[in-house]
Short mmCIF file of C-alpha atoms and ligand atoms in Angstrom, two decimals:
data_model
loop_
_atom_site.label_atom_id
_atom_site.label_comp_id
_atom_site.label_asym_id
_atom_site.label_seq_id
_atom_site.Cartn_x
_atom_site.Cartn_y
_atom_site.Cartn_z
CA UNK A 1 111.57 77.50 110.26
CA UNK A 2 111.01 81.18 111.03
CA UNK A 3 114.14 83.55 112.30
CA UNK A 4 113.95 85.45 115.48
CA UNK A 5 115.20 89.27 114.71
CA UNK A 6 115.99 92.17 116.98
CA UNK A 7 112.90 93.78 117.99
CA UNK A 8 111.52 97.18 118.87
CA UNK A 9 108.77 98.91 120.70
CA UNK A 10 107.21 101.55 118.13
CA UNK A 11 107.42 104.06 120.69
CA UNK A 12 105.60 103.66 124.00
CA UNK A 13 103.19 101.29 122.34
CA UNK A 14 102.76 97.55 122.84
CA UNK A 15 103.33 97.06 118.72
CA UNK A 16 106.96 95.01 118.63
CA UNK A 17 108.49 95.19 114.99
CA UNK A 18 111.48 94.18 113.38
CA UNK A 19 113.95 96.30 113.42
CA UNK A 20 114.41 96.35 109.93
CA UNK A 21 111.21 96.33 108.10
CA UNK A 22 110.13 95.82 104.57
CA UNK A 23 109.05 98.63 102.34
CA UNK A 24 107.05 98.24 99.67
CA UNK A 25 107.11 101.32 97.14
CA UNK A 26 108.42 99.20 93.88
CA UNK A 27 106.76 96.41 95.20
CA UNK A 28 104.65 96.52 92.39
CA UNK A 29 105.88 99.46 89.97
CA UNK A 30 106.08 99.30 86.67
CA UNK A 31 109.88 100.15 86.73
CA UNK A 32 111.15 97.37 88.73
CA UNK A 33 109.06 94.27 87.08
CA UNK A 34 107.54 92.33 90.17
CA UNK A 35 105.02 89.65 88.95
CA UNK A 36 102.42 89.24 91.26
CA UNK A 37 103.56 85.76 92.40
CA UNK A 38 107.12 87.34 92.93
CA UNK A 39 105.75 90.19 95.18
CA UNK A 40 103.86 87.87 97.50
CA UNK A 41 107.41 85.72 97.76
CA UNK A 42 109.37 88.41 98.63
CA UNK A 43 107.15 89.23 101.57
CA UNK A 44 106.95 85.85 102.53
CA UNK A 45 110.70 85.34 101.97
CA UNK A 46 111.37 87.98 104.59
CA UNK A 47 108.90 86.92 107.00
CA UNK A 48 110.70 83.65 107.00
CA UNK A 49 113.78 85.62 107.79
CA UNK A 50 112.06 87.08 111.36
CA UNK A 51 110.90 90.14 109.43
CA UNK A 52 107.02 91.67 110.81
CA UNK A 53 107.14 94.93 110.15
CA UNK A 54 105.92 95.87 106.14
CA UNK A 55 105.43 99.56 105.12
CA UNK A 56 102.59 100.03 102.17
CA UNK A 57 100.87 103.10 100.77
CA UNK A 58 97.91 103.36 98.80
CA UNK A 59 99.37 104.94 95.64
CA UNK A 60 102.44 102.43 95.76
CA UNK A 61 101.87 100.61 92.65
CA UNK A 62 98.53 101.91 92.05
CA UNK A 63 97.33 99.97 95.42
CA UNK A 64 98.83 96.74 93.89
CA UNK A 65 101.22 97.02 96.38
CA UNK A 66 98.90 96.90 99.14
CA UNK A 67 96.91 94.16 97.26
CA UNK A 68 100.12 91.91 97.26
CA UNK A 69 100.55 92.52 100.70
CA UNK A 70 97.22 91.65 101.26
CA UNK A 71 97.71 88.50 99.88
CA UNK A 72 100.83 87.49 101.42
CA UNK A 73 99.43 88.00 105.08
CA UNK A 74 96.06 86.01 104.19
CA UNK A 75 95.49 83.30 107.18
CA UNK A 76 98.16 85.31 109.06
CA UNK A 77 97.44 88.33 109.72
CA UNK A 78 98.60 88.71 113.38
CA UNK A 79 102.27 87.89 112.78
CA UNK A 80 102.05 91.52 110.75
CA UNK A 81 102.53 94.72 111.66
CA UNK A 82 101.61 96.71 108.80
CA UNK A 83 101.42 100.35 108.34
CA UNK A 84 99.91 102.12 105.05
CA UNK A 85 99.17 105.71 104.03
CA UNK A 86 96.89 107.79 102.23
CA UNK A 87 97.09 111.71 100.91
CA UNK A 88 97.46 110.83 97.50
CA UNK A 89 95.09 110.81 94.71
CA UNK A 90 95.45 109.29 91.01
CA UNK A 91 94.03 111.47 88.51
CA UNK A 92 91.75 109.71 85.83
CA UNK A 93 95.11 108.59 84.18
CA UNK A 94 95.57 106.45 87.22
CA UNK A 95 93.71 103.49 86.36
CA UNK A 96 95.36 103.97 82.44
CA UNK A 97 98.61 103.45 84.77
CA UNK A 98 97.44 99.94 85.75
CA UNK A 99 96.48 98.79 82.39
CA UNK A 100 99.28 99.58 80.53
CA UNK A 101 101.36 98.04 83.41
CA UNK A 102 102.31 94.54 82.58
CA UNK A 103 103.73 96.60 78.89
CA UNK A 104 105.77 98.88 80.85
CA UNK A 105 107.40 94.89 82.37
CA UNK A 106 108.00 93.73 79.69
CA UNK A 107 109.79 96.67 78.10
CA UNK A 108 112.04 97.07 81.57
CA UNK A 109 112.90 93.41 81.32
CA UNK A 110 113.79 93.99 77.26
CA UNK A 111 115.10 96.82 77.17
CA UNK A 112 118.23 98.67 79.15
CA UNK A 113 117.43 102.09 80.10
CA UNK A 114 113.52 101.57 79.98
CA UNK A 115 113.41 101.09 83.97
CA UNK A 116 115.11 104.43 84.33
CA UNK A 117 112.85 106.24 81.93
CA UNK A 118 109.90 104.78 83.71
CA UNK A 119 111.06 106.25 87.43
CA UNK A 120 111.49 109.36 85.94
CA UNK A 121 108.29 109.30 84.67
CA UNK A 122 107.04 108.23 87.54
CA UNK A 123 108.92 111.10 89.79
CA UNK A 124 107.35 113.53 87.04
CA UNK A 125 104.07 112.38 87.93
CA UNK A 126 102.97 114.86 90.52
CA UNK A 127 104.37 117.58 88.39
CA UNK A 128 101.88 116.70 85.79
CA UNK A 129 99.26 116.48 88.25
CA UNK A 130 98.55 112.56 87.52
CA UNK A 131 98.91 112.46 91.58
CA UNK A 132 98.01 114.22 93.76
CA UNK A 133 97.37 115.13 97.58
CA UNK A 134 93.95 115.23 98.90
CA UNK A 135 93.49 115.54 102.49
CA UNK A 136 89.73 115.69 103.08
CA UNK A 137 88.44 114.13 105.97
CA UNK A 138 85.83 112.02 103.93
CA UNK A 139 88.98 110.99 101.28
CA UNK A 140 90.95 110.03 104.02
CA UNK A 141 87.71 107.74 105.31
CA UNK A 142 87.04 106.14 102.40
CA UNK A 143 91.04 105.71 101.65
CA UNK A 144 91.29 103.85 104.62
CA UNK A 145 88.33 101.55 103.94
CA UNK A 146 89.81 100.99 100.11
CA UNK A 147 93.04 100.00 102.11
CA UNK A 148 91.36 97.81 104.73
CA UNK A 149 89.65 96.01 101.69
CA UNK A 150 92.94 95.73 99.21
CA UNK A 151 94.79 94.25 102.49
CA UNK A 152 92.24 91.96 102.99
CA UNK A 153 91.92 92.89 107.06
CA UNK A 154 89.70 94.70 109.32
CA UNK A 155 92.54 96.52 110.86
CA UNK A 156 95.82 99.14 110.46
CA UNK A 157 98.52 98.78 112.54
CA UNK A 158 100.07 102.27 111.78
CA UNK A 159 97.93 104.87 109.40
CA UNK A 160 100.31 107.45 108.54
CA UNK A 161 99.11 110.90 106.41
CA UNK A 162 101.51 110.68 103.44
CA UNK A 163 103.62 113.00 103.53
CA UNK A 164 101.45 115.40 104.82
CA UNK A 165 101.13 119.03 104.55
CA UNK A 166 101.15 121.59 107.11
CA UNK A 167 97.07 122.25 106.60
CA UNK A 168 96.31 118.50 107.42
CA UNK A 169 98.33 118.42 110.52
CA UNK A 170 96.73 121.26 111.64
CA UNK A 171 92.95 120.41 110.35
CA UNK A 172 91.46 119.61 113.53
CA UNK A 173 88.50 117.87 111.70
CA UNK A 174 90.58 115.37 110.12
CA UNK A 175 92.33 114.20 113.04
CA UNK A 176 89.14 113.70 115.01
CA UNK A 177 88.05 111.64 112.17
CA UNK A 178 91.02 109.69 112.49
CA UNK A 179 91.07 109.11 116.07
CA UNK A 180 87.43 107.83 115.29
CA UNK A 181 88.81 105.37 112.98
CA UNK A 182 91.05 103.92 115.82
CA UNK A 183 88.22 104.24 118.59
CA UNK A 184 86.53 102.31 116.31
CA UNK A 185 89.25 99.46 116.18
CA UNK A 186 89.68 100.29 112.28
CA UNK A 187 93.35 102.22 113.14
CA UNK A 188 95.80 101.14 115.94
CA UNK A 189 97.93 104.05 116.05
CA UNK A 190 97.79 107.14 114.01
CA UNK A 191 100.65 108.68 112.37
CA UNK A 192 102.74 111.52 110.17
CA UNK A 193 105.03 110.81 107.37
CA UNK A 194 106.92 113.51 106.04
CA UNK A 195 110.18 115.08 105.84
CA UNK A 196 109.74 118.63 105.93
CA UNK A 197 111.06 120.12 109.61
CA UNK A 198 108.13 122.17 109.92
CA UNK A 199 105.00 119.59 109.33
CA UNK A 200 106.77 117.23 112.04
CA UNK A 201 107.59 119.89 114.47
CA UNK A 202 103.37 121.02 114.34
CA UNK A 203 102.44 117.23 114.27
CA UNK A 204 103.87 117.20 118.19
CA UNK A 205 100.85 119.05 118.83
CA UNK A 206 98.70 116.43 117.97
CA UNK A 207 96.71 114.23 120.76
CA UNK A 208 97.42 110.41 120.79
CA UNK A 209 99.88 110.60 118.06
CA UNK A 210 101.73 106.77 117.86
CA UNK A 211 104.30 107.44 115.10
CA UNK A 212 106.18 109.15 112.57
CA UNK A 213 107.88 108.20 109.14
CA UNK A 214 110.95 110.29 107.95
CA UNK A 215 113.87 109.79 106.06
CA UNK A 216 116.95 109.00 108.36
CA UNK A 217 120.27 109.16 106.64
CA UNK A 218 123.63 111.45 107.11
CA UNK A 219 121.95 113.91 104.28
CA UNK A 220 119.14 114.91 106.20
CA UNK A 221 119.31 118.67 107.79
CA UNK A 222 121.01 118.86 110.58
CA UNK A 223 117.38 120.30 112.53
CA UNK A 224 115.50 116.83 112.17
CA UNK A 225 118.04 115.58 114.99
CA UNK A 226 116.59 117.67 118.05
CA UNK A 227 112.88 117.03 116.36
CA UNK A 228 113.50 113.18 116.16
CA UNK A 229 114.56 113.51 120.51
CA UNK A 230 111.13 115.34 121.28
CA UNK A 231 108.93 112.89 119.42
CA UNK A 232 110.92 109.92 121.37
CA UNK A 233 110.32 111.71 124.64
CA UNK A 234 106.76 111.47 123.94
CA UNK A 235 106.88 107.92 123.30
CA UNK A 236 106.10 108.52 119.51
CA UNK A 237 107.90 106.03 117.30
CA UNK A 238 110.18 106.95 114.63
CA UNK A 239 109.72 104.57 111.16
CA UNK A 240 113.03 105.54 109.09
CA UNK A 241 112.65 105.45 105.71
CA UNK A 242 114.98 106.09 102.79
CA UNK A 243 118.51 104.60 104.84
CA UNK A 244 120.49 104.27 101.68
CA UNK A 245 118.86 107.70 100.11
CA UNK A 246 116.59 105.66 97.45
CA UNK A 247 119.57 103.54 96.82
CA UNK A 248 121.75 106.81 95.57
CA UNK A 249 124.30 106.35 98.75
CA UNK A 250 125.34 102.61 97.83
CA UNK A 251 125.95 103.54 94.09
CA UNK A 252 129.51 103.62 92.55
CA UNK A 253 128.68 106.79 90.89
CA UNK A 254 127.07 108.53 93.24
CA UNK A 255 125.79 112.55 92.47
CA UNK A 256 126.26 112.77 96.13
CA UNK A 257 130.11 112.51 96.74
CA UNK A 258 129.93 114.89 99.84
CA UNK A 259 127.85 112.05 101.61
CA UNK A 260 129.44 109.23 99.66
CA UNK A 261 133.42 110.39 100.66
CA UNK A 262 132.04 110.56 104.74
CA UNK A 263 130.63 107.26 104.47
CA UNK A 264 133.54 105.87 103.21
CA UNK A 265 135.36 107.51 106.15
CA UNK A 266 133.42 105.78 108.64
CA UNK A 267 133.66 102.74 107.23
CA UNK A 268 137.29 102.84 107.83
CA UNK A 269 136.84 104.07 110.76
CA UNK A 270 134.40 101.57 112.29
CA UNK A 271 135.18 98.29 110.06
CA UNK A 272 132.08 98.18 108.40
CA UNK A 273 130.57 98.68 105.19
CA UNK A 274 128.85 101.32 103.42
CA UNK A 275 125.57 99.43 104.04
CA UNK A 276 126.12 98.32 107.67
CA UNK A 277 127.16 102.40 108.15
CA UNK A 278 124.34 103.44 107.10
CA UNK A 279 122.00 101.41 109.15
CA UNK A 280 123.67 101.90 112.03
CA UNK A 281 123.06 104.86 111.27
CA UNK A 282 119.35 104.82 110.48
CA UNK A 283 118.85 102.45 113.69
CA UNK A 284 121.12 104.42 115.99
CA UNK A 285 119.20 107.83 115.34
CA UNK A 286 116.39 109.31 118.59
CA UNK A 287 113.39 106.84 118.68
CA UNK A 288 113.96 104.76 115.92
CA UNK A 289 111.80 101.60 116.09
CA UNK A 290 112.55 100.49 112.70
CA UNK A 291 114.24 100.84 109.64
CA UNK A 292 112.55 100.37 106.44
CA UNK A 293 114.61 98.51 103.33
CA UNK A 294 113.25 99.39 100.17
CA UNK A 295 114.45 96.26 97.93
CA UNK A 296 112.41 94.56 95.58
CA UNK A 297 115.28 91.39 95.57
CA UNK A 298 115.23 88.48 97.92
CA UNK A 299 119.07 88.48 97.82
CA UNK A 300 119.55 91.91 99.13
CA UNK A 301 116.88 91.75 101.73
CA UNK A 302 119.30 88.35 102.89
CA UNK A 303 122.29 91.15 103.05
CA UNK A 304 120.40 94.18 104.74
CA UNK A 305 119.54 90.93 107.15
CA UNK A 306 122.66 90.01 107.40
CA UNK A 307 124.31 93.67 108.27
CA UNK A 308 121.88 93.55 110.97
CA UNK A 309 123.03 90.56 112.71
CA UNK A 310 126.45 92.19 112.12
CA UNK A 311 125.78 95.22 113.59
CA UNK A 312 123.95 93.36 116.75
CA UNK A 313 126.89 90.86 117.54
CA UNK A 314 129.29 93.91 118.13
CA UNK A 315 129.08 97.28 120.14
CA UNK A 316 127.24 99.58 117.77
CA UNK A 317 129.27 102.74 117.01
CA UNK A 318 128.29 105.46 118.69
CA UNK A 319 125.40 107.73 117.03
CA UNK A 320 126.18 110.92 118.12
CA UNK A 321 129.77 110.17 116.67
CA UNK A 322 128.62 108.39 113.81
CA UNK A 323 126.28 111.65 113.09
CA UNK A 324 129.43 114.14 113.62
CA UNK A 325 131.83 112.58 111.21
CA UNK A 326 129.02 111.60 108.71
CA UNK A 327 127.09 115.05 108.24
CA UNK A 328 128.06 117.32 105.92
CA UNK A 329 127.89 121.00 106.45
CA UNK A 330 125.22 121.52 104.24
CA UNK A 331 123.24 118.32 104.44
CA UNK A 332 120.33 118.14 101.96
CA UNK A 333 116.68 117.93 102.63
N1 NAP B 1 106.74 109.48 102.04
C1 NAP B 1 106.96 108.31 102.60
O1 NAP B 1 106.29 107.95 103.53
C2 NAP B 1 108.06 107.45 102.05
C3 NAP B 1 109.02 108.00 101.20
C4 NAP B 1 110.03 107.17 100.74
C5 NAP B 1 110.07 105.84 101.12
N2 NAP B 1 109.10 105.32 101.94
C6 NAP B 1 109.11 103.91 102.36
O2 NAP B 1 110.43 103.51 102.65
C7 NAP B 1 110.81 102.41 101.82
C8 NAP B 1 112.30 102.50 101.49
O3 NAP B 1 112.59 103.69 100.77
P1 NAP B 1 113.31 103.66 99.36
O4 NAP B 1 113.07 102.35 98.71
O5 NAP B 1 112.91 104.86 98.61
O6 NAP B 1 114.82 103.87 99.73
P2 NAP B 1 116.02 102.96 100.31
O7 NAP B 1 115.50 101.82 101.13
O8 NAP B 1 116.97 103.94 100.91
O9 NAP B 1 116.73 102.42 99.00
C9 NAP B 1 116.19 101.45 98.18
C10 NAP B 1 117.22 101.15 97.12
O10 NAP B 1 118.34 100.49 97.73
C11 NAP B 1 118.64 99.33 96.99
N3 NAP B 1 119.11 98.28 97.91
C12 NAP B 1 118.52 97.83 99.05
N4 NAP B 1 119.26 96.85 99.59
C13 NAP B 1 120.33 96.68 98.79
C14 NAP B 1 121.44 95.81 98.81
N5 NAP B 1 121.60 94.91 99.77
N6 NAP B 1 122.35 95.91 97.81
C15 NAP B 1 122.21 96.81 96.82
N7 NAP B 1 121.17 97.66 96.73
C16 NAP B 1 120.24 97.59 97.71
C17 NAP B 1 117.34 98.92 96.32
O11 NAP B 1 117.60 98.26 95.10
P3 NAP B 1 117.04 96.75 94.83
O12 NAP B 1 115.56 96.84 94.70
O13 NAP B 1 117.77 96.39 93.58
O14 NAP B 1 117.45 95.94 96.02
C18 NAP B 1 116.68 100.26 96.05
O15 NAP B 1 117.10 100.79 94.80
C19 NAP B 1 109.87 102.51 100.61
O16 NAP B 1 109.74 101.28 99.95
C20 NAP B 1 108.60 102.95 101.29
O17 NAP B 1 107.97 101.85 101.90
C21 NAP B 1 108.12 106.12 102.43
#
């Protein structure tokens, strides 16, 4: 039997998702050792649990990512709302990536400190120019088509530029393109990822824009605030990403003690835990439709479920509080 969970508009649209969503970057990475099989259950696992809403990307996992979210929704595609991105492109060590994969598993599963070698390799990628961002309008076509075919549908719900840079917002050509992708059925709603200040605050300019993705936690700049109220005036919906900072704010050791110390503050303050702070947080913040967890385990998706339910049983803290006594001064980007 499926679970009903708290839904949300995605701005002014018609598109209902689950307020929590599932993302999908180490769906399929090398680092965190998802078989194929495993990937597929996880999404079905949290579909089971009420959960619609899965965030992809082209370059997660190579497109494996997308290819195992393809699979999951085959025969069901309407009870998905699924939003991918394109922007980046592998260099030819890309496909070497894939191939030497199912190694890269078996050394994480063998070997302690292997998976941490392997993200930083991975973070050093675009440094070494094995990805990179290409926003041509006739990459971005055929992107979109390689998507469409890896996810095994004939639609996108969301189509967000990843992490796009301040020329592609503003290159006129490729947003006509892409608003000829959705009057052609191919794209429901266009939209911007990115968490630079400046990229979303041009991206208001654009016509028929449906939605953005940003990172929404307590140590993001204090300017994305006012941004995040104009694009939910507009009806734009607000995808937050990155609610426990990559995982960095829910570790004992955290570099970020600043952060860390307020959270633990609040949680005092409010009853709650680090976790359910933090989507509170993430949920309570201008126009946020959902909030993306980035887990790659079945048992923490049950507990980010769970702090939901929590959080929807009692009178939510108050955001603009919450945001007061969990910024720092000097937030980081
Ligand atoms: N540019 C973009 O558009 C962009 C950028 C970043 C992220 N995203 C999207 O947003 C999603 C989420 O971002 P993210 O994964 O970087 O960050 P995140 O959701 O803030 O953090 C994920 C980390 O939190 C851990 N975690 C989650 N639930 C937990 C629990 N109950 N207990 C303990 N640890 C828990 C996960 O570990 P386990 O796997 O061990 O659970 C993982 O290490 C991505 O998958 C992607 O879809 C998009």
């Amino acid at each position: 039997m499926e679970v009903s969970l708290p839904s949300r508009s995605i701005g002014n649209s018609a598109l209902r998702c689950s307020a929590i969503g599932l993302g999908t970057g180490k769906l399929r990475s090398a680092s965190t050792g998802l078989s194929k099989t495993e990937a597929v259950g996880l999404i079905h696992h949290a579909a089971a649990q009420g959960v619609n809403f899965i965030d992809t990307a082209d370059s997660y996992g190579q497109g494996e990512s997308e290819m195992a979210v393809g699979r999951a929704i085959r025969g069901q595609r309407e009870k998905f709302v699924i939003a991918t991105k394109a922007g980046f492109r592998f260099s030819a060590a890309g496909p070497l990536i894939r191939i030497v994969k199912p190694l890269l598993r078996g050394l994480v599963r063998r070997f302690a400190g292997a998976e941490r070698a392997i993200s930083r390799a991975r973070s050093g990628s675009r440094q070494m120019g094995v990805l990179r961002q290409n926003f041509a309008p006739a990459v971005i076509v055929s992107a979109v088509e390689a998507s469409l075919r890896r996810l095994g549908t004939d639609y996108l719900d969301v189509f967000f530029l990843h992490e796009a840079t301040l020329d592609a917002v503003q290159d006129g050509d490729l947003w006509n393109v892409l608003l000829q992708l959705r009057a052609a059925g191919k794209l429901r709603h266009l939209g911007i990822s990115s968490n630079e200040p400046a990229v979303l605050d041009a991206s208001l300019a654009l016509p028929d824009l449906g939605a953005i993705e940003t990172a929404v936690n307590p140590a993001r700049p204090a300017d994305l605030w006012p941004l995040l109220e104009k694009f939910s005036a507009r009806g734009i919906g607000v995808i937050a990403n990155q609610i426990y900072r990559g995982g960095r704010l829910l570790a004992e050791h955290t570099e970020e003690k600043s952060v860390a110390r307020r959270v633990q503050i609040a949680v005092q303050d409010h009853g709650l835990t680090p976790r359910q702070i933090l989507l509170a947080f993430a949920l309570g913040a201008p126009g946020v439709a959902s909030a993306l967890v980035g887990t790659t385990k079945p048992v923490h998706l049950d507990e980010n479920l769970a702090d939901l339910r929590v959080l929807a049983e009692r009178p939510a803290p108050d955001w603009a509080t919450l945001r007061k006594s969990l910024q720092t001064v000097n937030s980081i980007a």
